[in-house]
Amino acid sequence: MQQTVKLQPAQAYQAPRFTVYQHRQIDKIEQLDKLPEHLRFEMKVVANVFPFRVNNFVIEELIDWHKVPNDPVFQLTFPQRGMLDDESYEQMAALLKRSHTAEEVFQLATQIRHRLNPHPAGQMEKNVPEYGGERVEGIQHKYKETVLFFPSQGQYCHSYCTFCFRWAQFVGKATRFNNNDEDLLHNYLAEHKEVTDLLMTGGDPMVMRTVKLRKYLEALTEPRFDHIKTIRIGTKSLTFWPFRYVTDPDAKELLALLAELVNAGKHVSIMAHVNHKQELRTDITKEAIRLIRKTGAQIRTQAPLLNNINVDSQMWSDMWKEQTQMGMIPYYMFIERDTGAKRYFELPLYRTWEIFRDAYKNVSGVSRTVRGPSMSAGPGKVEISGVAQIHGEKVFVLRFIQARNPDWVQQPFFAQYDEKATWLNDLKPAFGEEKFFWEDEYNAM
Ligand SMILES: *Cc1c(COP(=O)(O)O)cnc(C)c1O
């Protein structure tokens, strides 16, 4: 797809009306009319379990409808039959085919969701800190130097991704991480001098109006926050609603806020989630990138490797090169987490390593800022560094990129090679060891 590279002034861009479709509006999406009826029914079944929300820009500009159902952005946003196991699918399909109440659908959906590990990697029990003797809802503090904050107003997205490991944020209030108390966030940060990074996450903080975002971030320029060096904002908006930075009514105020933080000496990084290079093709995204970079903020990119969406090393190396060219910094390639629709998107670990390696070896050093493939697991971020043969035993070589105990970082450890393993808990220590070096300490945490 050839696109013009010449950047136009911002006022030349038409601001489209933002329209979203949720699961009850599947029949209103014209583009789906051409699909076989059974595919639409399958979508409705799955959309009663997993969150579904897609906007007009994704539908009109990012999906190539002639490639559907195999189009990567279609797979990324529209529910797929394979996301549910057969039993759950049949249960929900049967219920929808007979007369039913909303309450019955909700009950069944809740049951199915409980089977899908909604809160992986101990995030409920192990990551939520205390302040003044109470759990601070809406904060996760797993790694010493970085605090995650989930602003209440940012706990949805412009469009939802089918694979999203945060899917539980969107299906019920009871277990949602969120907080709208900026004082609590500020007091917590002021008290924790070991913290250097604040990571605003969600959902997507960029769905918030700038005034709301400012309420959380502006204060960080005060001297009591001198230890907070870096402000990261995790977002999908750069490709799914780039108008946020260009034509939205408060786009200018947003850019001004970023510039203000940069001018106050903060490192500001937009952590852009980009799953496929197809998402980068629009002029409006290129303009958003240019405007963000003009503020002095950086843009880093990250995404998991996903079956049915981006299992293509050539695509990854092209994407990293293109991102570098556009002024972004490739940061992480993740492994699909053990939650939600993992069954549809997972790949064996050895494959993730092969694909990462094939992509990585084809880019120059400036794009090798990317790390991975990495599992965000209970004890930390574990990288598959390689597959090796050591004294006749085939093993995975692993290392922590990030760990609950910083001492575990950068110490290689070894697991028995296993072609079926898709996650850390499938792995067994190599060389006849009973456990990994970090296991006792982790279990005691
Ligand atoms: C990934 C992650 C971070 C950030 O880790 P970096 O290596 O600094 O990018 C922080 N907290 C949690 C819970 C994470 O999963």
CSV table of C-alpha atoms and ligand atoms in Angstrom, one decimal:
chain,number,residue,atom,x,y,z
A,1,MET,CA,0.0,0.0,0.0
A,2,GLN,CA,1.7,3.2,-1.2
A,3,GLN,CA,1.0,6.2,1.0
A,4,THR,CA,2.1,9.8,0.6
A,5,VAL,CA,4.9,10.7,2.9
A,6,LYS,CA,4.5,14.4,2.6
A,7,LEU,CA,3.1,15.8,5.8
A,8,GLN,CA,0.3,18.3,5.6
A,9,PRO,CA,-0.3,21.0,8.1
A,10,ALA,CA,-2.7,19.9,10.9
A,11,GLN,CA,-5.6,22.1,9.8
A,12,ALA,CA,-5.7,20.2,6.5
A,13,TYR,CA,-7.0,17.2,8.3
A,14,GLN,CA,-10.8,16.6,8.5
A,15,ALA,CA,-11.9,15.6,12.0
A,16,PRO,CA,-14.2,12.7,11.5
A,17,ARG,CA,-17.0,12.0,13.9
A,18,PHE,CA,-15.9,9.3,16.4
A,19,THR,CA,-18.4,6.4,16.1
A,20,VAL,CA,-18.1,3.1,18.0
A,21,TYR,CA,-19.8,-0.2,17.7
A,22,GLN,CA,-20.3,-2.5,20.6
A,23,HIS,CA,-21.6,-6.0,20.7
A,24,ARG,CA,-25.3,-5.2,20.4
A,25,GLN,CA,-24.5,-3.2,17.2
A,26,ILE,CA,-22.7,-5.8,15.3
A,27,ASP,CA,-25.6,-5.9,12.8
A,28,LYS,CA,-25.1,-2.2,12.1
A,29,ILE,CA,-21.6,-2.6,10.7
A,30,GLU,CA,-22.2,-2.5,7.0
A,31,GLN,CA,-18.9,-4.1,6.0
A,32,LEU,CA,-20.0,-7.3,7.8
A,33,ASP,CA,-23.0,-7.6,5.5
A,34,LYS,CA,-20.9,-9.4,2.9
A,35,LEU,CA,-19.7,-12.0,5.4
A,36,PRO,CA,-21.5,-15.4,5.7
A,37,GLU,CA,-24.3,-15.4,8.3
A,38,HIS,CA,-22.6,-18.1,10.5
A,39,LEU,CA,-19.5,-15.8,10.9
A,40,ARG,CA,-21.7,-13.0,12.2
A,41,PHE,CA,-23.4,-15.4,14.6
A,42,GLU,CA,-20.0,-16.6,15.9
A,43,MET,CA,-18.9,-13.1,16.5
A,44,LYS,CA,-22.1,-12.4,18.5
A,45,VAL,CA,-21.5,-15.5,20.6
A,46,VAL,CA,-17.9,-14.6,21.4
A,47,ALA,CA,-18.8,-10.9,21.9
A,48,ASN,CA,-21.0,-11.9,24.8
A,49,VAL,CA,-18.0,-13.2,26.7
A,50,PHE,CA,-15.1,-11.0,25.6
A,51,PRO,CA,-15.3,-7.2,25.3
A,52,PHE,CA,-16.0,-5.9,21.8
A,53,ARG,CA,-15.7,-2.3,20.7
A,54,VAL,CA,-14.5,-1.0,17.4
A,55,ASN,CA,-14.5,2.5,15.9
A,56,ASN,CA,-15.2,3.9,12.4
A,57,PHE,CA,-11.5,4.7,11.8
A,58,VAL,CA,-10.3,1.2,12.4
A,59,ILE,CA,-13.2,-0.2,10.2
A,60,GLU,CA,-12.7,2.2,7.3
A,61,GLU,CA,-9.0,2.8,7.2
A,62,LEU,CA,-7.1,0.0,8.9
A,63,ILE,CA,-8.9,-3.2,7.8
A,64,ASP,CA,-8.6,-4.4,4.3
A,65,TRP,CA,-12.0,-5.9,3.9
A,66,HIS,CA,-11.1,-7.9,0.8
A,67,LYS,CA,-8.7,-9.9,3.0
A,68,VAL,CA,-11.3,-10.6,5.7
A,69,PRO,CA,-11.5,-12.9,7.7
A,70,ASN,CA,-7.7,-13.2,7.5
A,71,ASP,CA,-6.9,-9.5,7.6
A,72,PRO,CA,-4.7,-8.9,10.7
A,73,VAL,CA,-6.5,-5.8,11.9
A,74,PHE,CA,-9.9,-7.6,11.5
A,75,GLN,CA,-8.5,-10.5,13.6
A,76,LEU,CA,-7.2,-7.9,16.1
A,77,THR,CA,-10.5,-6.2,16.6
A,78,PHE,CA,-13.4,-8.6,15.7
A,79,PRO,CA,-14.2,-11.6,17.9
A,80,GLN,CA,-13.3,-15.0,16.5
A,81,ARG,CA,-14.8,-18.4,17.1
A,82,GLY,CA,-11.5,-19.9,18.2
A,83,MET,CA,-11.2,-17.5,21.1
A,84,LEU,CA,-13.5,-19.8,23.1
A,85,ASP,CA,-13.1,-23.5,23.8
A,86,ASP,CA,-15.8,-25.7,22.2
A,87,GLU,CA,-17.7,-26.3,25.4
A,88,SER,CA,-18.0,-22.6,26.3
A,89,TYR,CA,-18.8,-21.7,22.8
A,90,GLU,CA,-21.6,-24.3,22.5
A,91,GLN,CA,-23.1,-23.3,25.8
A,92,MET,CA,-23.3,-19.6,24.8
A,93,ALA,CA,-24.5,-20.4,21.3
A,94,ALA,CA,-27.2,-22.7,22.6
A,95,LEU,CA,-28.4,-20.0,25.0
A,96,LEU,CA,-28.5,-17.3,22.3
A,97,LYS,CA,-30.5,-19.6,20.0
A,98,ARG,CA,-33.3,-20.2,22.5
A,99,SER,CA,-35.3,-17.5,24.2
A,100,HIS,CA,-33.2,-16.0,27.0
A,101,THR,CA,-32.9,-13.1,29.3
A,102,ALA,CA,-30.0,-10.7,29.6
A,103,GLU,CA,-29.5,-12.0,33.1
A,104,GLU,CA,-29.0,-15.6,31.8
A,105,VAL,CA,-26.4,-14.4,29.3
A,106,PHE,CA,-24.6,-12.4,32.0
A,107,GLN,CA,-24.6,-15.4,34.4
A,108,LEU,CA,-23.2,-17.7,31.7
A,109,ALA,CA,-20.6,-15.1,30.5
A,110,THR,CA,-19.5,-14.7,34.1
A,111,GLN,CA,-19.0,-18.4,34.5
A,112,ILE,CA,-17.0,-18.7,31.4
A,113,ARG,CA,-14.9,-15.7,32.2
A,114,HIS,CA,-13.9,-17.2,35.6
A,115,ARG,CA,-12.4,-20.1,33.7
A,116,LEU,CA,-10.1,-17.8,31.7
A,117,ASN,CA,-7.7,-16.6,34.4
A,118,PRO,CA,-8.9,-13.0,34.4
A,119,HIS,CA,-6.1,-11.8,36.7
A,120,PRO,CA,-2.8,-13.4,35.6
A,121,ALA,CA,0.7,-13.3,37.1
A,122,GLY,CA,-0.5,-12.6,40.7
A,123,GLN,CA,-1.5,-9.1,39.8
A,124,MET,CA,-4.4,-9.0,42.3
A,125,GLU,CA,-2.6,-10.6,45.3
A,126,LYS,CA,1.0,-9.6,44.7
A,127,ASN,CA,1.1,-6.2,42.9
A,128,VAL,CA,-1.3,-4.0,44.8
A,129,PRO,CA,0.6,-1.9,47.4
A,130,GLU,CA,-0.7,-0.5,50.7
A,131,TYR,CA,-0.8,3.1,51.8
A,132,GLY,CA,-1.8,4.1,55.3
A,133,GLY,CA,-2.5,0.4,56.0
A,134,GLU,CA,-5.0,0.0,53.1
A,135,ARG,CA,-4.7,-1.5,49.6
A,136,VAL,CA,-4.3,1.2,47.0
A,137,GLU,CA,-6.8,0.2,44.4
A,138,GLY,CA,-5.7,1.4,40.9
A,139,ILE,CA,-2.0,1.1,41.6
A,140,GLN,CA,0.3,-1.8,40.8
A,141,HIS,CA,3.8,-1.7,42.1
A,142,LYS,CA,5.7,-4.8,41.1
A,143,TYR,CA,9.1,-3.6,40.1
A,144,LYS,CA,10.9,-1.3,42.5
A,145,GLU,CA,11.4,1.6,40.1
A,146,THR,CA,8.1,1.7,38.3
A,147,VAL,CA,4.5,2.4,39.5
A,148,LEU,CA,1.6,1.6,37.3
A,149,PHE,CA,-1.5,3.8,37.7
A,150,PHE,CA,-5.0,3.0,36.3
A,151,PRO,CA,-6.9,6.3,36.1
A,152,SER,CA,-10.6,5.6,36.4
A,153,GLN,CA,-11.5,7.7,33.4
A,154,GLY,CA,-9.1,5.8,31.2
A,155,GLN,CA,-10.4,2.3,31.7
A,156,TYR,CA,-11.6,1.7,28.2
A,157,CYS,CA,-10.1,2.2,24.7
A,158,HIS,CA,-11.0,3.7,21.4
A,159,SER,CA,-11.2,0.1,20.1
A,160,TYR,CA,-10.6,-3.1,21.9
A,161,CYS,CA,-8.1,-5.7,20.9
A,162,THR,CA,-9.3,-9.3,20.8
A,163,PHE,CA,-6.1,-10.7,22.5
A,164,CYS,CA,-6.0,-8.0,25.2
A,165,PHE,CA,-4.6,-9.3,28.5
A,166,ARG,CA,-6.5,-6.5,30.3
A,167,TRP,CA,-9.8,-7.8,29.0
A,168,ALA,CA,-11.1,-8.2,32.6
A,169,GLN,CA,-10.9,-4.4,33.0
A,170,PHE,CA,-13.8,-4.1,30.5
A,171,VAL,CA,-16.3,-6.7,31.5
A,172,GLY,CA,-17.2,-5.8,35.1
A,173,LYS,CA,-16.7,-3.3,37.8
A,174,ALA,CA,-16.1,-5.7,40.6
A,175,THR,CA,-12.5,-6.5,39.8
A,176,ARG,CA,-11.4,-3.5,37.8
A,177,PHE,CA,-8.2,-1.8,38.7
A,178,ASN,CA,-9.0,1.9,38.9
A,179,ASN,CA,-8.6,5.1,40.9
A,180,ASN,CA,-9.5,8.7,40.4
A,181,ASP,CA,-7.9,10.1,43.5
A,182,GLU,CA,-4.9,12.1,42.3
A,183,ASP,CA,-3.9,12.9,45.8
A,184,LEU,CA,-3.5,9.3,46.6
A,185,LEU,CA,-1.3,8.8,43.6
A,186,HIS,CA,0.7,11.8,44.4
A,187,ASN,CA,1.1,10.9,48.1
A,188,TYR,CA,2.1,7.4,47.2
A,189,LEU,CA,4.7,8.6,44.7
A,190,ALA,CA,6.0,11.3,47.1
A,191,GLU,CA,6.6,8.7,49.8
A,192,HIS,CA,8.4,6.2,47.5
A,193,LYS,CA,11.7,7.8,46.6
A,194,GLU,CA,12.9,4.5,45.0
A,195,VAL,CA,10.3,5.1,42.2
A,196,THR,CA,11.7,6.7,39.1
A,197,ASP,CA,9.0,5.9,36.6
A,198,LEU,CA,5.2,6.4,36.5
A,199,LEU,CA,3.4,4.4,33.9
A,200,MET,CA,-0.1,5.5,33.2
A,201,THR,CA,-2.1,2.6,31.8
A,202,GLY,CA,-5.5,1.2,31.4
A,203,GLY,CA,-7.5,0.7,29.3
A,204,ASP,CA,-6.0,3.6,27.5
A,205,PRO,CA,-5.3,6.9,29.3
A,206,MET,CA,-5.5,8.7,26.0
A,207,VAL,CA,-9.3,8.3,25.9
A,208,MET,CA,-9.3,10.8,28.8
A,209,ARG,CA,-9.8,14.5,28.1
A,210,THR,CA,-6.6,16.5,28.6
A,211,VAL,CA,-8.0,18.3,31.7
A,212,LYS,CA,-8.3,14.9,33.4
A,213,LEU,CA,-4.9,13.8,32.4
A,214,ARG,CA,-3.5,17.1,33.6
A,215,LYS,CA,-5.0,16.5,37.0
A,216,TYR,CA,-2.8,13.5,37.5
A,217,LEU,CA,0.4,14.6,35.7
A,218,GLU,CA,0.9,18.4,36.2
A,219,ALA,CA,1.8,18.1,39.9
A,220,LEU,CA,4.7,15.9,39.0
A,221,THR,CA,6.7,19.0,38.1
A,222,GLU,CA,6.8,20.0,41.8
A,223,PRO,CA,10.1,19.5,43.7
A,224,ARG,CA,8.7,16.7,45.9
A,225,PHE,CA,8.6,14.6,42.7
A,226,ASP,CA,12.1,15.2,41.6
A,227,HIS,CA,12.8,11.5,41.9
A,228,ILE,CA,10.1,10.8,39.2
A,229,LYS,CA,12.2,11.0,36.1
A,230,THR,CA,10.1,9.3,33.5
A,231,ILE,CA,6.4,9.5,32.7
A,232,ARG,CA,5.1,6.8,30.4
A,233,ILE,CA,1.7,6.6,28.9
A,234,GLY,CA,0.6,3.3,27.4
A,235,THR,CA,-1.8,3.7,24.5
A,236,LYS,CA,-3.2,2.3,21.3
A,237,SER,CA,-4.5,5.7,20.2
A,238,LEU,CA,-1.5,6.4,17.9
A,239,THR,CA,-2.9,4.0,15.4
A,240,PHE,CA,-6.5,3.4,16.5
A,241,TRP,CA,-7.5,7.1,17.0
A,242,PRO,CA,-4.6,9.3,15.9
A,243,PHE,CA,-6.9,12.3,15.7
A,244,ARG,CA,-6.4,12.4,19.5
A,245,TYR,CA,-3.2,14.3,18.7
A,246,VAL,CA,-4.2,16.2,15.7
A,247,THR,CA,-7.9,17.3,15.5
A,248,ASP,CA,-9.6,16.3,18.7
A,249,PRO,CA,-11.0,19.5,20.4
A,250,ASP,CA,-8.2,19.3,23.1
A,251,ALA,CA,-5.4,17.9,21.0
A,252,LYS,CA,-3.4,21.1,21.3
A,253,GLU,CA,-3.8,21.1,25.1
A,254,LEU,CA,-2.6,17.5,25.1
A,255,LEU,CA,0.5,18.3,23.2
A,256,ALA,CA,1.1,21.4,25.4
A,257,LEU,CA,0.9,19.1,28.5
A,258,LEU,CA,3.5,16.7,27.1
A,259,ALA,CA,5.8,19.7,26.2
A,260,GLU,CA,5.3,21.1,29.7
A,261,LEU,CA,6.4,17.9,31.3
A,262,VAL,CA,9.4,17.6,29.0
A,263,ASN,CA,10.4,21.2,29.7
A,264,ALA,CA,10.2,20.5,33.4
A,265,GLY,CA,12.9,17.9,32.9
A,266,LYS,CA,10.9,14.7,32.7
A,267,HIS,CA,11.5,12.0,30.2
A,268,VAL,CA,8.1,11.5,28.6
A,269,SER,CA,7.5,8.4,26.6
A,270,ILE,CA,4.4,7.4,24.7
A,271,MET,CA,4.3,3.6,24.8
A,272,ALA,CA,2.5,2.9,21.6
A,273,HIS,CA,1.0,-0.5,21.1
A,274,VAL,CA,1.4,-1.5,17.5
A,275,ASN,CA,0.6,-5.1,16.5
A,276,HIS,CA,1.0,-5.0,12.8
A,277,LYS,CA,2.7,-2.6,10.3
A,278,GLN,CA,-0.6,-2.2,8.5
A,279,GLU,CA,-1.7,0.0,11.4
A,280,LEU,CA,1.1,2.5,10.6
A,281,ARG,CA,0.0,3.3,7.0
A,282,THR,CA,-2.3,6.3,7.5
A,283,ASP,CA,-1.2,9.9,7.0
A,284,ILE,CA,-3.0,10.9,10.1
A,285,THR,CA,-0.9,8.5,12.3
A,286,LYS,CA,2.3,9.9,10.6
A,287,GLU,CA,1.1,13.4,11.5
A,288,ALA,CA,0.3,12.4,15.1
A,289,ILE,CA,3.9,11.0,15.4
A,290,ARG,CA,5.4,14.2,14.1
A,291,LEU,CA,3.4,16.4,16.5
A,292,ILE,CA,4.2,14.2,19.5
A,293,ARG,CA,7.9,14.3,18.7
A,294,LYS,CA,7.8,18.0,18.3
A,295,THR,CA,6.9,18.2,22.0
A,296,GLY,CA,10.1,16.5,23.0
A,297,ALA,CA,8.3,13.3,24.0
A,298,GLN,CA,9.6,9.9,22.8
A,299,ILE,CA,7.5,7.2,21.3
A,300,ARG,CA,8.4,3.6,22.1
A,301,THR,CA,6.6,0.6,20.5
A,302,GLN,CA,5.6,-2.7,21.9
A,303,ALA,CA,3.3,-5.6,21.1
A,304,PRO,CA,2.9,-9.4,21.6
A,305,LEU,CA,3.5,-12.0,19.0
A,306,LEU,CA,0.1,-13.4,18.2
A,307,ASN,CA,-1.1,-16.4,16.3
A,308,ASN,CA,-3.5,-15.5,13.6
A,309,ILE,CA,-2.3,-11.8,13.5
A,310,ASN,CA,1.4,-11.3,13.2
A,311,VAL,CA,3.3,-14.6,13.0
A,312,ASP,CA,5.7,-13.3,10.3
A,313,SER,CA,9.3,-12.4,11.1
A,314,GLN,CA,9.5,-10.4,7.8
A,315,MET,CA,6.6,-8.3,8.9
A,316,TRP,CA,8.3,-7.7,12.3
A,317,SER,CA,11.6,-6.6,10.9
A,318,ASP,CA,9.9,-4.4,8.3
A,319,MET,CA,7.7,-2.9,11.1
A,320,TRP,CA,10.7,-2.2,13.4
A,321,LYS,CA,12.6,-0.6,10.5
A,322,GLU,CA,9.7,1.5,9.6
A,323,GLN,CA,9.1,2.6,13.2
A,324,THR,CA,12.7,3.6,13.6
A,325,GLN,CA,12.5,5.5,10.3
A,326,MET,CA,9.4,7.3,11.6
A,327,GLY,CA,11.2,8.3,14.8
A,328,MET,CA,9.9,5.7,17.2
A,329,ILE,CA,11.9,3.3,19.3
A,330,PRO,CA,11.1,-0.5,19.2
A,331,TYR,CA,10.9,-1.6,22.8
A,332,TYR,CA,9.3,-5.0,23.5
A,333,MET,CA,8.1,-8.1,21.8
A,334,PHE,CA,5.9,-9.9,24.3
A,335,ILE,CA,4.6,-13.4,24.4
A,336,GLU,CA,0.8,-13.7,24.6
A,337,ARG,CA,-0.1,-13.9,28.3
A,338,ASP,CA,-1.9,-16.8,30.0
A,339,THR,CA,-5.3,-15.2,30.2
A,340,GLY,CA,-8.5,-14.8,28.2
A,341,ALA,CA,-8.4,-16.0,24.6
A,342,LYS,CA,-4.8,-17.2,24.9
A,343,ARG,CA,-5.9,-20.5,23.2
A,344,TYR,CA,-6.4,-18.7,19.9
A,345,PHE,CA,-3.4,-16.4,20.0
A,346,GLU,CA,-0.7,-18.5,21.7
A,347,LEU,CA,2.4,-20.0,20.1
A,348,PRO,CA,4.9,-22.5,21.5
A,349,LEU,CA,7.8,-20.7,23.1
A,350,TYR,CA,10.4,-22.1,20.8
A,351,ARG,CA,8.4,-20.6,17.8
A,352,THR,CA,8.3,-17.2,19.5
A,353,TRP,CA,12.1,-17.3,19.9
A,354,GLU,CA,12.6,-18.4,16.2
A,355,ILE,CA,10.4,-15.5,15.0
A,356,PHE,CA,12.0,-12.9,17.2
A,357,ARG,CA,15.5,-14.0,16.1
A,358,ASP,CA,14.6,-14.1,12.4
A,359,ALA,CA,13.3,-10.6,12.7
A,360,TYR,CA,16.0,-9.2,15.0
A,361,LYS,CA,18.9,-10.5,12.8
A,362,ASN,CA,17.5,-8.6,9.8
A,363,VAL,CA,17.5,-5.1,11.4
A,364,SER,CA,20.5,-2.8,12.2
A,365,GLY,CA,21.6,-1.9,15.6
A,366,VAL,CA,19.4,1.2,15.8
A,367,SER,CA,16.3,-1.0,15.8
A,368,ARG,CA,17.8,-3.6,18.2
A,369,THR,CA,16.6,-1.6,21.1
A,370,VAL,CA,13.7,-4.1,21.0
A,371,ARG,CA,13.8,-6.9,23.6
A,372,GLY,CA,12.1,-10.2,23.8
A,373,PRO,CA,10.4,-12.4,23.3
A,374,SER,CA,9.3,-11.8,26.9
A,375,MET,CA,6.8,-13.3,29.2
A,376,SER,CA,5.2,-11.0,31.8
A,377,ALA,CA,4.9,-13.7,34.4
A,378,GLY,CA,4.5,-13.8,38.2
A,379,PRO,CA,8.1,-13.5,39.1
A,380,GLY,CA,9.0,-11.0,36.4
A,381,LYS,CA,9.6,-10.4,32.7
A,382,VAL,CA,11.3,-13.6,31.4
A,383,GLU,CA,13.1,-13.5,28.1
A,384,ILE,CA,13.6,-16.5,26.0
A,385,SER,CA,17.3,-15.8,25.2
A,386,GLY,CA,17.8,-18.9,23.1
A,387,VAL,CA,17.8,-22.6,22.6
A,388,ALA,CA,21.0,-24.4,23.3
A,389,GLN,CA,22.6,-27.9,23.5
A,390,ILE,CA,24.6,-28.1,26.7
A,391,HIS,CA,26.4,-31.4,27.5
A,392,GLY,CA,23.9,-33.3,25.4
A,393,GLU,CA,20.8,-31.7,26.9
A,394,LYS,CA,18.6,-29.4,24.8
A,395,VAL,CA,17.5,-26.4,26.9
A,396,PHE,CA,15.9,-23.0,26.8
A,397,VAL,CA,18.2,-20.3,28.0
A,398,LEU,CA,16.2,-17.8,30.0
A,399,ARG,CA,16.8,-14.5,31.8
A,400,PHE,CA,14.9,-12.0,33.8
A,401,ILE,CA,14.7,-8.6,32.0
A,402,GLN,CA,12.8,-7.4,35.0
A,403,ALA,CA,12.0,-9.2,38.3
A,404,ARG,CA,10.2,-8.8,41.7
A,405,ASN,CA,13.7,-9.1,43.2
A,406,PRO,CA,16.1,-7.0,41.2
A,407,ASP,CA,18.9,-9.4,42.1
A,408,TRP,CA,17.4,-12.0,39.8
A,409,VAL,CA,17.8,-9.8,36.7
A,410,GLN,CA,20.5,-10.8,34.1
A,411,GLN,CA,21.2,-14.2,35.7
A,412,PRO,CA,20.8,-16.8,33.0
A,413,PHE,CA,18.8,-19.9,33.9
A,414,PHE,CA,17.9,-23.0,32.1
A,415,ALA,CA,14.7,-25.1,31.4
A,416,GLN,CA,14.2,-28.4,29.6
A,417,TYR,CA,13.4,-27.8,26.0
A,418,ASP,CA,9.8,-28.5,25.4
A,419,GLU,CA,8.1,-27.9,22.0
A,420,LYS,CA,4.6,-27.7,23.6
A,421,ALA,CA,5.4,-25.2,26.3
A,422,THR,CA,3.7,-21.8,25.8
A,423,TRP,CA,4.3,-20.2,29.2
A,424,LEU,CA,6.7,-20.1,32.1
A,425,ASN,CA,4.6,-22.5,34.2
A,426,ASP,CA,4.9,-25.2,31.5
A,427,LEU,CA,8.7,-25.2,31.9
A,428,LYS,CA,10.8,-27.5,34.1
A,429,PRO,CA,14.3,-26.8,35.3
A,430,ALA,CA,17.1,-28.4,33.1
A,431,PHE,CA,20.0,-30.6,34.3
A,432,GLY,CA,18.0,-32.6,36.8
A,433,GLU,CA,17.5,-29.5,39.1
A,434,GLU,CA,14.4,-29.6,41.2
A,435,LYS,CA,13.5,-25.9,40.9
A,436,PHE,CA,14.6,-22.7,39.4
A,437,PHE,CA,17.0,-20.5,41.4
A,438,TRP,CA,14.3,-17.9,42.2
A,439,GLU,CA,11.4,-20.3,43.0
A,440,ASP,CA,11.6,-20.6,46.8
A,441,GLU,CA,12.0,-16.8,47.2
A,442,TYR,CA,9.1,-16.1,44.9
A,443,ASN,CA,6.8,-18.6,46.6
A,444,ALA,CA,7.5,-16.9,49.9
A,445,MET,CA,6.6,-13.4,48.6
B,1,LIG,C1,6.5,-4.3,32.1
B,1,LIG,C2,6.1,-3.8,33.4
B,1,LIG,C3,6.7,-2.6,33.9
B,1,LIG,C4,7.7,-1.9,33.2
B,1,LIG,O1,8.9,-2.6,33.0
B,1,LIG,P1,10.1,-2.0,32.2
B,1,LIG,O2,11.1,-3.1,32.0
B,1,LIG,O3,10.7,-0.8,32.9
B,1,LIG,O4,9.6,-1.5,30.8
B,1,LIG,C5,6.3,-2.2,35.2
B,1,LIG,N1,5.4,-2.9,35.9
B,1,LIG,C6,4.8,-4.0,35.5
B,1,LIG,C7,3.8,-4.7,36.4
B,1,LIG,C8,5.1,-4.5,34.2
B,1,LIG,O5,4.5,-5.6,33.8
